Coordinates of C-alpha atoms and ligand atoms in Angstrom, one line a residue:
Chain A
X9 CA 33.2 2.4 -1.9
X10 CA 33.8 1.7 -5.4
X11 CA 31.8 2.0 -7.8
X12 CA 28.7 -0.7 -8.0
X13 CA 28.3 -3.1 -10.6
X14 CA 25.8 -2.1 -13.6
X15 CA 23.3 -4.3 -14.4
X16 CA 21.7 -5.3 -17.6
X17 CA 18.4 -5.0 -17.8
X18 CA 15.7 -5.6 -20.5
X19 CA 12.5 -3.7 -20.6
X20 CA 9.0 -3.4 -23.1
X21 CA 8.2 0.3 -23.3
X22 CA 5.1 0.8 -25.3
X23 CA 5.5 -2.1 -27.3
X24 CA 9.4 -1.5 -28.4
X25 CA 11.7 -4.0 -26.4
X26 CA 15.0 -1.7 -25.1
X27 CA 18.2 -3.4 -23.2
X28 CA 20.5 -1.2 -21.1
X29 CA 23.0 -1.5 -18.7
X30 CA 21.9 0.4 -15.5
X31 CA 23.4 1.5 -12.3
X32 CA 21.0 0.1 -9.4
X33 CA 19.9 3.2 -8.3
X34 CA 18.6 4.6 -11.5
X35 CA 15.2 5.0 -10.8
X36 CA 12.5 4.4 -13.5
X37 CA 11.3 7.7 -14.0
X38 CA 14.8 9.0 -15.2
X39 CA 15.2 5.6 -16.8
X40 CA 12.2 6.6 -19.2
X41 CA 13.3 10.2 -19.3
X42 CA 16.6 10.2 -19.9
X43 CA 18.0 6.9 -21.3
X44 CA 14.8 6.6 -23.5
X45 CA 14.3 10.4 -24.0
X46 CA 10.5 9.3 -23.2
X47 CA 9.8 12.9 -21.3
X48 CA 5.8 12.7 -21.5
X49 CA 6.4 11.1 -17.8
X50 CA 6.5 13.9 -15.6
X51 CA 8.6 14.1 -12.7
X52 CA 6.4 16.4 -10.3
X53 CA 7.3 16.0 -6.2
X54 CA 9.8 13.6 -6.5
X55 CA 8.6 12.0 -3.3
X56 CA 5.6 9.5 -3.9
X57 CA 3.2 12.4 -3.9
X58 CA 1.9 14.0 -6.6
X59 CA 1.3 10.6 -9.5
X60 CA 2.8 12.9 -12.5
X61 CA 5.1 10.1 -12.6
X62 CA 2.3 7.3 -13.2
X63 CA 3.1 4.6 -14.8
X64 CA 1.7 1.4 -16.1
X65 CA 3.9 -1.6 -15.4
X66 CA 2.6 -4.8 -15.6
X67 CA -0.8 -3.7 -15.7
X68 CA -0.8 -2.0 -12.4
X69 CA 0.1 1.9 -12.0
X70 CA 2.7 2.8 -10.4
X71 CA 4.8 6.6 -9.9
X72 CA 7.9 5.6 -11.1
X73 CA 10.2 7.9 -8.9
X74 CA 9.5 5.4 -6.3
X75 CA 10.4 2.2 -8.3
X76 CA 14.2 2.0 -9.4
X77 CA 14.9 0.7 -13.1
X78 CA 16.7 -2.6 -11.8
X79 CA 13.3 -3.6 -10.5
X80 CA 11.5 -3.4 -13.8
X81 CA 13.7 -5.6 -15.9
X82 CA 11.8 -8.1 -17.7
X83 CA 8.8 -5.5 -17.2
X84 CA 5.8 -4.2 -19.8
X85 CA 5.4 -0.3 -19.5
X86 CA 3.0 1.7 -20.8
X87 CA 4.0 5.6 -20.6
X88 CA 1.6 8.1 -22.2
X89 CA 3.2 8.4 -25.5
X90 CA 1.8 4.5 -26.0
X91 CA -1.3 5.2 -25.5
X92 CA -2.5 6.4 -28.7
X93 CA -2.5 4.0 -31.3
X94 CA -2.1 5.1 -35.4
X95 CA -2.9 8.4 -34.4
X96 CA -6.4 7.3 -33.1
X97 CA -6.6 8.7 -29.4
X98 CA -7.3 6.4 -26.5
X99 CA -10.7 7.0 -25.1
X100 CA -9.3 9.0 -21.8
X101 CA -7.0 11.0 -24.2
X102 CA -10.1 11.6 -25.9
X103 CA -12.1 12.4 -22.8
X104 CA -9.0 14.8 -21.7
X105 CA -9.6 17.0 -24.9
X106 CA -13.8 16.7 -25.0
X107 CA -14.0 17.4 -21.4
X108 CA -11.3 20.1 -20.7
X109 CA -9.4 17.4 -18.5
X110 CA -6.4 19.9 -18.2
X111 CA -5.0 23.3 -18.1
X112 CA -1.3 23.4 -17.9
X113 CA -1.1 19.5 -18.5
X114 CA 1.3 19.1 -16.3
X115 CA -0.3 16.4 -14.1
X116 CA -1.6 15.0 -17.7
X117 CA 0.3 12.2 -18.2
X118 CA 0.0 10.4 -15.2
X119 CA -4.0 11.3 -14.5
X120 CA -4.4 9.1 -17.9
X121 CA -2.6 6.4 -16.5
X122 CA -4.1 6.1 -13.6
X123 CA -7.5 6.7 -14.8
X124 CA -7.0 3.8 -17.1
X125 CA -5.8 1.7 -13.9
X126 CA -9.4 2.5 -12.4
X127 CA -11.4 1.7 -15.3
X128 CA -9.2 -1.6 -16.0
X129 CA -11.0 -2.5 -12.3
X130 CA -14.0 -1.1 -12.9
X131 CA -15.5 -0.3 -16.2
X132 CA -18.1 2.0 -14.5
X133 CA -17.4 4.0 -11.9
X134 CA -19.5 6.1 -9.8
X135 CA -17.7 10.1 -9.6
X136 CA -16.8 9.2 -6.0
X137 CA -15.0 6.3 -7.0
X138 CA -13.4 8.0 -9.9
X139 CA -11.9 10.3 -7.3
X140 CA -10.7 8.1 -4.1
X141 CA -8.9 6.4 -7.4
X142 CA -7.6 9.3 -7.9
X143 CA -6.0 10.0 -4.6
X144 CA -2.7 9.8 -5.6
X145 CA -2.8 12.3 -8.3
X146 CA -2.4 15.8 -8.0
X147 CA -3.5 18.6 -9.7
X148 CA -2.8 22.1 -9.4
X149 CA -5.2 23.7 -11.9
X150 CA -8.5 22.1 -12.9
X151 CA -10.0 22.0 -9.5
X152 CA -10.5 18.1 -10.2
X153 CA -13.9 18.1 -11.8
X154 CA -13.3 18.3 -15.3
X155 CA -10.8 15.3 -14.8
X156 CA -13.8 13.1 -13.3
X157 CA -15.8 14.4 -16.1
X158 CA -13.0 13.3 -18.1
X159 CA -12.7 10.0 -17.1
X160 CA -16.2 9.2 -16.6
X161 CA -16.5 10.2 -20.4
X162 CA -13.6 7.3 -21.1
X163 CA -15.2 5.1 -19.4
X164 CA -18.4 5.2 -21.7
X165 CA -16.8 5.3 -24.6
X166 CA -14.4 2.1 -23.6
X167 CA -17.7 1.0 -22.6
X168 CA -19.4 1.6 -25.7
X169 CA -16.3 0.1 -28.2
X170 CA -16.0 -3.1 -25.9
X171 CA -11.9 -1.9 -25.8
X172 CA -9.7 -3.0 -22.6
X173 CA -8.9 0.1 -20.6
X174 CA -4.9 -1.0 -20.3
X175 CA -3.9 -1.7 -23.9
X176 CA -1.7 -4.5 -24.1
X177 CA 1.0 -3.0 -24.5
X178 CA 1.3 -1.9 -20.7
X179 CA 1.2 -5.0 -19.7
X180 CA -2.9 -5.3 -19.4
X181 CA -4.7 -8.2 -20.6
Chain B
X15 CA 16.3 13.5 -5.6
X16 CA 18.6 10.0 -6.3
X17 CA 19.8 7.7 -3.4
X18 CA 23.8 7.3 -2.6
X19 CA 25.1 4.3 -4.2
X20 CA 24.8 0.6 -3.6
X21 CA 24.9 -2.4 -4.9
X22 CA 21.7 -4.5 -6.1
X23 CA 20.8 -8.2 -5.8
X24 CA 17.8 -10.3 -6.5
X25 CA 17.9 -13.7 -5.2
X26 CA 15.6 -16.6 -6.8
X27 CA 14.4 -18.0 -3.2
X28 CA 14.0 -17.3 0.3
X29 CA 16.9 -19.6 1.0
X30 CA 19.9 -17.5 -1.2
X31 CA 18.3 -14.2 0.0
X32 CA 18.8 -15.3 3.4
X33 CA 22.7 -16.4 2.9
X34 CA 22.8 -13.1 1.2
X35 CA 21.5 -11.3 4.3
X36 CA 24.2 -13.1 6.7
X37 CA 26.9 -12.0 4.0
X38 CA 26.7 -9.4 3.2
X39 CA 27.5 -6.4 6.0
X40 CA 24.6 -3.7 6.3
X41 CA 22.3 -5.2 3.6
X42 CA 18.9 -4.1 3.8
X43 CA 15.6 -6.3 1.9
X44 CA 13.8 -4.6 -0.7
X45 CA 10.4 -5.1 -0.9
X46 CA 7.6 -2.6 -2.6
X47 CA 10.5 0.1 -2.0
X48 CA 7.4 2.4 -0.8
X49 CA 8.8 3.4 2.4
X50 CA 12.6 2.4 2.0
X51 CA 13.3 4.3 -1.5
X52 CA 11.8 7.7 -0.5
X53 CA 14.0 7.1 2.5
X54 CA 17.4 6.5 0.0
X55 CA 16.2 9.1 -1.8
X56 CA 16.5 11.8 1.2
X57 CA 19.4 9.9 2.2
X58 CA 18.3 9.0 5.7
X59 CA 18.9 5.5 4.8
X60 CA 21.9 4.6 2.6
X61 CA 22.4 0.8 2.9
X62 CA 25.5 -0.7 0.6
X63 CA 23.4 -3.7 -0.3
X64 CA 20.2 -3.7 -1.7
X65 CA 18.3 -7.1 -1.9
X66 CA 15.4 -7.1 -3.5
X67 CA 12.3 -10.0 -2.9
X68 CA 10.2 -9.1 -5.9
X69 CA 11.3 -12.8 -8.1
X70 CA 10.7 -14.8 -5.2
X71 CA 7.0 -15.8 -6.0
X72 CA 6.3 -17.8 -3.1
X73 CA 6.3 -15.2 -1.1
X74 CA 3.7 -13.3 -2.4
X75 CA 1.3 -16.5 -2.1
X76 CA -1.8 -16.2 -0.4
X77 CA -3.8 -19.1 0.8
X78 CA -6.0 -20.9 3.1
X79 CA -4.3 -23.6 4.9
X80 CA -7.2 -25.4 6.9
X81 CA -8.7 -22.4 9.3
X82 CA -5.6 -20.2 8.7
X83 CA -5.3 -17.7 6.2
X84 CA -1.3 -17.3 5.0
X85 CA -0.6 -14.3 3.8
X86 CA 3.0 -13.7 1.9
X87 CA 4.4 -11.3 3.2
X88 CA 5.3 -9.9 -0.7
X89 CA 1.4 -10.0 -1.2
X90 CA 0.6 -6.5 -1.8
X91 CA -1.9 -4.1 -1.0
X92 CA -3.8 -4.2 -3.7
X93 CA -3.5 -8.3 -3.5
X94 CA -4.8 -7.9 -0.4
X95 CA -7.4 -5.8 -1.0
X96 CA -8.7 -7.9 -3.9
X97 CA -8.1 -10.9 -2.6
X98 CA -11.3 -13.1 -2.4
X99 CA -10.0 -15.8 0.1
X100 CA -8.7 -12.3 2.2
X101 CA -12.6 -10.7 1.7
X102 CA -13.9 -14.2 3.4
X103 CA -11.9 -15.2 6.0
X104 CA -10.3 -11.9 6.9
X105 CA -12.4 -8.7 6.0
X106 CA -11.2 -6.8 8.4
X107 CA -7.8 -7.1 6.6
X108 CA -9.2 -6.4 3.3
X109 CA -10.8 -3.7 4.5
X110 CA -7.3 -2.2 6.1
X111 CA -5.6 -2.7 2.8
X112 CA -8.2 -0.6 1.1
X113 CA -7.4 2.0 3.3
X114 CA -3.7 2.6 2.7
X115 CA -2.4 5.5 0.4
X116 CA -3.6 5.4 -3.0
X117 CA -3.9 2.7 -5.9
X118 CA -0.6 3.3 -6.9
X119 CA 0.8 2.6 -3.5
X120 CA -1.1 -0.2 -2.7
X121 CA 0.0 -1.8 -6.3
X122 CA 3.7 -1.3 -5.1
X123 CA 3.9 -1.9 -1.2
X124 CA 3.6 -5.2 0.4
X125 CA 2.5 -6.3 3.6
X126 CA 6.0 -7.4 4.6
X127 CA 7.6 -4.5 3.9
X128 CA 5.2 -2.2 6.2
X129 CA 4.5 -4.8 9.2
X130 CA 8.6 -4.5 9.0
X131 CA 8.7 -0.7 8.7
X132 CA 6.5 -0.4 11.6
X133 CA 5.2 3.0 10.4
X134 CA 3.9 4.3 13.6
X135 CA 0.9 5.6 11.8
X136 CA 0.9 2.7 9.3
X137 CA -2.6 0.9 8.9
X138 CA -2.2 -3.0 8.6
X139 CA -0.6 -3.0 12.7
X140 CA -4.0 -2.4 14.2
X141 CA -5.7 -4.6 12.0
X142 CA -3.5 -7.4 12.6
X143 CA -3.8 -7.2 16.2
X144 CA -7.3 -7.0 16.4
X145 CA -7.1 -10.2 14.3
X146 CA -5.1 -11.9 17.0
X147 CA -2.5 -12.4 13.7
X148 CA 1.2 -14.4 13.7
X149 CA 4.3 -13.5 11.8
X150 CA 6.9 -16.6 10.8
X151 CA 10.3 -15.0 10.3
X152 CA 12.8 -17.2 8.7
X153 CA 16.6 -16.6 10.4
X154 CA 19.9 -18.4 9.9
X155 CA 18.5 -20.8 12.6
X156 CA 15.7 -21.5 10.9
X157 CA 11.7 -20.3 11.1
X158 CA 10.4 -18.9 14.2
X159 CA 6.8 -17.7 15.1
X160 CA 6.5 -14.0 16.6
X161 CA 2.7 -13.0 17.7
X162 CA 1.4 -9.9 17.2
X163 CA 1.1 -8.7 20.7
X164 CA 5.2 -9.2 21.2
X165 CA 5.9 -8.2 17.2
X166 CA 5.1 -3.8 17.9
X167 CA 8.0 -2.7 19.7
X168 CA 8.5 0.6 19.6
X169 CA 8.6 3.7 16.9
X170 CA 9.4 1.6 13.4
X171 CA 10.8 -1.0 15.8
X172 CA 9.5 -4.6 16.1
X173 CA 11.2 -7.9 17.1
X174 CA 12.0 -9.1 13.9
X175 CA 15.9 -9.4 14.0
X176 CA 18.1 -7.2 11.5
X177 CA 19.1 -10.9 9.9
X178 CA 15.8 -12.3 10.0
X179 CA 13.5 -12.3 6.7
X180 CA 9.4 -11.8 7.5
X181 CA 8.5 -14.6 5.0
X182 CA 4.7 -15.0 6.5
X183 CA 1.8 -13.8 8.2
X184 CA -0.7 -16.0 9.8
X185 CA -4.3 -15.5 10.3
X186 CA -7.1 -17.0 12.2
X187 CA -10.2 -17.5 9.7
X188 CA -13.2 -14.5 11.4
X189 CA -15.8 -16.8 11.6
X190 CA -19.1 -15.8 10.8
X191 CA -20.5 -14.2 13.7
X192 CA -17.5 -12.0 13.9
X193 CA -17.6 -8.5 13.3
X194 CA -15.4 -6.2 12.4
X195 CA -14.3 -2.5 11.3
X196 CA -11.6 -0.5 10.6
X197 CA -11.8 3.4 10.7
X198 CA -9.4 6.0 10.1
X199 CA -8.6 9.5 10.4
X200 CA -6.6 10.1 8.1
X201 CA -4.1 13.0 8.0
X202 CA -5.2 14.9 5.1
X203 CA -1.6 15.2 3.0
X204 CA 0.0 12.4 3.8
X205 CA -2.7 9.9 4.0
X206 CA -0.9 8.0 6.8
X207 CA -3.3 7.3 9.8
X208 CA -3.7 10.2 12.5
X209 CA -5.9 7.2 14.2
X210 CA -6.7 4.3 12.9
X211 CA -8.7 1.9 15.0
X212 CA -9.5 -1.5 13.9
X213 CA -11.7 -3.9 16.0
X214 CA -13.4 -7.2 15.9
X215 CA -16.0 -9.0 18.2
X216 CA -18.0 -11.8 18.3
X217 CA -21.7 -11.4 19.7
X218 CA -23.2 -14.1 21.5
X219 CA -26.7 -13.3 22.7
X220 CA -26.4 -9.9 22.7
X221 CA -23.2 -9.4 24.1
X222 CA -19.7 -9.8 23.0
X223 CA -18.2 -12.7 23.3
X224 CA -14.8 -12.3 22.3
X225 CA -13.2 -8.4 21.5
X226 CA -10.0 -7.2 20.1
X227 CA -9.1 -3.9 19.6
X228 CA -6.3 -2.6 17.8
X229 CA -5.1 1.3 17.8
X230 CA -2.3 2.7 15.6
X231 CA -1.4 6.4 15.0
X232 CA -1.7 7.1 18.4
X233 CA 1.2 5.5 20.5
X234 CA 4.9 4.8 19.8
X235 CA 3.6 1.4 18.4
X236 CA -0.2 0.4 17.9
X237 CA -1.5 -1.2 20.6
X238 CA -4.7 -2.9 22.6
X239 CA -6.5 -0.9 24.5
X240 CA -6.8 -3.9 26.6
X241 CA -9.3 -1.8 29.8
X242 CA -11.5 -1.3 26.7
X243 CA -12.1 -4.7 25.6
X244 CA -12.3 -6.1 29.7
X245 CA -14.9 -3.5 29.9
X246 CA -17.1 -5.0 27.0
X247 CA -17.0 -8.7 27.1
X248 CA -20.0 -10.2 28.5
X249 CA -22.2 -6.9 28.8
X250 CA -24.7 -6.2 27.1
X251 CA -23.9 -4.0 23.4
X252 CA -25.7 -0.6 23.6
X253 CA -24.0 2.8 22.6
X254 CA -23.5 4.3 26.3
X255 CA -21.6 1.4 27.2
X256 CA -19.3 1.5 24.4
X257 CA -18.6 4.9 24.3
X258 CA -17.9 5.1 28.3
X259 CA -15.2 2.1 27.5
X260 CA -13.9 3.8 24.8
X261 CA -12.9 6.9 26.7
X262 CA -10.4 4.6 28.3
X263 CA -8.6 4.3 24.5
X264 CA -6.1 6.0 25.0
X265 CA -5.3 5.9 28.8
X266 CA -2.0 5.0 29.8
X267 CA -0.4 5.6 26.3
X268 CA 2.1 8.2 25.5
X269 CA 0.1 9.9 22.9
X270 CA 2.0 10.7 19.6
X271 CA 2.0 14.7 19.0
X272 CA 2.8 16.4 15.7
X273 CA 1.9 19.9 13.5
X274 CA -1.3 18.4 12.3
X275 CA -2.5 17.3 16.2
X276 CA -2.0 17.7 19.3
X277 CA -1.7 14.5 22.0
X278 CA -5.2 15.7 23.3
X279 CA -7.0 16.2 20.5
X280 CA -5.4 13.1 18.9
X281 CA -6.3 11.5 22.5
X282 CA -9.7 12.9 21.7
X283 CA -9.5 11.5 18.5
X284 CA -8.8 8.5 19.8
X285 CA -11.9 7.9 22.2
X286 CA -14.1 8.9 19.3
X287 CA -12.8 6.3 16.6
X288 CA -12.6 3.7 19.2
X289 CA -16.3 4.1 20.2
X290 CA -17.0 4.4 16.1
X291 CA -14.9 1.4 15.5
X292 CA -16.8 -0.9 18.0
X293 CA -20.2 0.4 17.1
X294 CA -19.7 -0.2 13.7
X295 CA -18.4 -4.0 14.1
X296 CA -21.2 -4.9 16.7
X297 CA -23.6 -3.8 14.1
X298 CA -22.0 -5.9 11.4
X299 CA -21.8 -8.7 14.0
X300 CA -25.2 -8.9 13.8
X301 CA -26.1 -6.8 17.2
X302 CA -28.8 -4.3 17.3
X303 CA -28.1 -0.6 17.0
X304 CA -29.7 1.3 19.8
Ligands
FAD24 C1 2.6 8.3 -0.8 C2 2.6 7.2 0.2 C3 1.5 7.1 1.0 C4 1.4 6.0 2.0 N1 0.3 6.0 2.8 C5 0.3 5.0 3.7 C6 -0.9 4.8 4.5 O1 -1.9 5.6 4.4 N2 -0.9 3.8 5.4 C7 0.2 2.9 5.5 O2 0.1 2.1 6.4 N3 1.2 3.0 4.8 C8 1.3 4.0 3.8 N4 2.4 4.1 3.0 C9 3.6 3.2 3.2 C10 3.3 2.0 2.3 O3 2.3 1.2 2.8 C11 4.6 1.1 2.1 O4 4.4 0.3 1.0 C12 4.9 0.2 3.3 O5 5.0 0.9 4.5 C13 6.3 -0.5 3.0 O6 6.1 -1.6 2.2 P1 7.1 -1.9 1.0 O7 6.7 -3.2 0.5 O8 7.1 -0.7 0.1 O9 8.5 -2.0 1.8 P2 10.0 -1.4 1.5 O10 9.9 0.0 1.5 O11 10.6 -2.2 0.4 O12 10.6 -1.9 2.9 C14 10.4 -1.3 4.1 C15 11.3 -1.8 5.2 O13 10.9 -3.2 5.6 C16 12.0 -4.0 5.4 N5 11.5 -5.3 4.8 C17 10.7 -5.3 3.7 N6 10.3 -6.6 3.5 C18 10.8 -7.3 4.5 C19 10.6 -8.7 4.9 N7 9.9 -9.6 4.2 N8 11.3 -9.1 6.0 C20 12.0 -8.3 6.8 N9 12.1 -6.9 6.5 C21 11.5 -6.5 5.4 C22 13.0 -3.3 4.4 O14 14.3 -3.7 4.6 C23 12.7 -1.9 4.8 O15 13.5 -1.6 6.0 C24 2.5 5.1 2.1 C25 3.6 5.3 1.3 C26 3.7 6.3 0.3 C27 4.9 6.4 -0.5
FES25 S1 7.1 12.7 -9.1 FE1 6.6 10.7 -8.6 S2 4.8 11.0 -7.3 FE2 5.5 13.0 -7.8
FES26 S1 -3.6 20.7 -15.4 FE1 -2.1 21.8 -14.4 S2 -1.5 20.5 -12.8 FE2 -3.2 19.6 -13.6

């Protein structure tokens, strides 16, 4: 077969508008990784599994080694190197370091992001809640409970500051 | 991991992604990509043609039309879930989507795409037949209406035709004094259903009126246990009769067997959720628990 055409696409990754010319199956995840250089998404299982590769696009989470690059043209994305803003923490960044969210950090990035996908639903979750949102997130280290501590921690301060839990620049209102 | 080459398309309405489909030889529709990419990806599925229905916004529309809910069949999971025109007139669905994989899954994966991938474990198929539920599939010859209880063919099989496009499903509205559940044993990795039953009844003085029952995990496809729902119609709701009809859930069926369960304990299984299920929707039917 010979070789299929690239396609141009045009993407907002934490604010910063990029333009490349892809082959279609480039998925996301190497997309941020290795045409951006953007390596705080973490590529974990590699098969829908584990979240490290959780991403904001559009407003909605998703693990970006199941969504191919084509598909996000025209797309916001928020990774976790946009989550902090003028070296001011976001509130579950924040909560990560207070609450001794992580060990090895590995599973880091995308816990964030999807944290912020729950509290962008619900401002105030119960701990159950915090972890059936969760589901899709693996962790091989903290034993889960310091992440729900971690997140329920964001959530009172987002709470508290009256700040959206998606900052715009993933997409969220 | 990175799928084998192909090349990608994204039509602007249901009308060029259809030509596309005719043209094109072995071209496969892209929906949430949540059970054909991981598929690529292991290359167990290496189509030449990818075309993808994420621009077309009218299929991810859902809406009432009189006492029928339409639901796009690009509506996702999470639309689904969150939908409060789905919460009214179709809890039971709501309540499926809520159930599938996590919140990133349900953000990506549509409706179409799973009804299509026929996922014998998948969630939605028992829902929808419990829900009596109608698929329009729009072909070269134009649309055609599929009910559920012909759509389930076989092991990710279903009568939608390889050059036909899923564009719809169709819903009657529960009315009020239905009840309805849908409970799952989920397989504790994957997530998928190891049985998931989903049923719905109307009571009318103390007895059901009307039952449908829909089972998934458990067969080739998901299926009615149709001696189940003969046996409850018209008698009166208490827990011994429903859990002697239940142990006729899985009778007859060639009960699906893996690592995590055997076919009797998932037969087991089976019986138990089914009685569960039924309880459960009686109670929210407004019937007494005994
Ligand atoms: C980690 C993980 C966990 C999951 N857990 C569950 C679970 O617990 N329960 C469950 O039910 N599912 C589960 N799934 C599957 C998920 O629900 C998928 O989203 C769904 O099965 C497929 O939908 P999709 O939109 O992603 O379709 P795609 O993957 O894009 O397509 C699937 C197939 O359907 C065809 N197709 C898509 N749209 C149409 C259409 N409109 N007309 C005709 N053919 C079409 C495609 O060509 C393809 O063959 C899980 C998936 C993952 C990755
Ligand atoms: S790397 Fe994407 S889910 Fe594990
Ligand atoms: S902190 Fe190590 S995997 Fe979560």
């Amino acid at each position: 077969m010979r070789t299929p055409l690239k396609h141009s696409i045009t993407v907002r990754v934490n604010g910063a508008e990029y333009r490349h010319e892809v082959e279609p199956r480039l998925l996301l995840v190497y997309y941020l990784r290795e045409v951006l250089g953007l390596t705080g998404t973490h590529i974990g299982c590699d098969t829908t599994s584990c979240g490290a590769c959780t991403v904001i696009l559009n407003g909605m989470a998703v693990k970006a080694c199941t969504v191919l690059a084509v598909q996000a043209d025209g797309a916001e994305i928020l990774t976790v190197e946009g989550l902090a803003k003028d070296s001011q923490l976001h509130p579950i960044q924040e909560g990560f370091w207070e609450e001794h969210g992580l060990q090895c950090g590995f599973c880091t990035p995308g816990m964030m992001l999807a944290a912020i996908q729950i509290l962008a639903r619900n401002p105030n979750p119960t701990d159950d809640e915090i972890r059936h949102g969760l589901d899709g997130n693996l962790c091989r280290c903290t034993g889960y409970q310091h992440i729900v501590n971690s997140v329920r921690y964001a959530a009172r301060k987002l709470r508290e500051t009256n700040q959206e839990a998606i900052p715009s620049a993933g997409g969220g209102r | 991991m990175i799928p084998a080459a192909f090349e990608y398309h994204r039509p602007s309405s249901v009308k060029d992604a259809l030509k596309m489909l005719q043209d094109l030889p072995d071209a496969k529709l892209l929906a949430g990509g949540h059970s054909l990419l991981p598929l690529m990806k292991l290359r167990l599925a290496n189509p030449p043609h990818l075309i993808d229905l994420g621009r077309i916004d009218a299929l991810r529309q859902i809406r009432a039309d009189r006492n029928i809910l339409v639901i796009g069949a690009m509506a996702s999971h999470w639309m689904i879930e969150s939908s409060e025109s789905v919460k009214r007139h179709a809890p039971l669905l709501a309540e499926t989507a809520g159930k599938v994989g996590d919140v990133q899954v349900r953000n990506a994966g549509t409706i179409g795409g799973s009804v299509a991938h026929a996922d014998p474990a998948a969630d939605y198929p028992a829902a929808l037949l419990a829900l009596d539920a109608q698929f329009v599939a729009e072909g070269p010859n134009g649309p055609r209406v599929i009910a559920v209880d012909d759509f389930f063919t076989g092991v990710f099989s279903t009568a939608l035709d390889a050059h036909e496009i899923l564009t719809e499903v169709r819903l009657p509205f529960q009315d009020a004094g239905t009840g309805s559940a849908y409970l799952k044993f989920a397989h504790p990795a994957s997530g998928f259903a190891v049985v998931g039953v989903a049923a719905a009844l109307r009571m009318n003085g103390g007895k059901p009126a009307r039952i449908r029952i829909g089972i998934t995990g458990v067969g080739p496809a998901a299926y009615r246990p149709k001696a189940v729902e003969e046996l409850l119609v018209g008698k009166p709701f208490e827990a011994r009769t429903v859990a002697e009809a239940a142990n006729l859930a899985a009778d007859g069926v060639d009960v699906n067997e893996d690592l995590f369960a055997s076919s009797e304990y998932r037969a087991h299984l089976t019986r138990v959720f089914t009685k569960r299920a039924v309880m459960l929707a009686g109670e929210r039917g407004g019937a007494r628990s005994e």
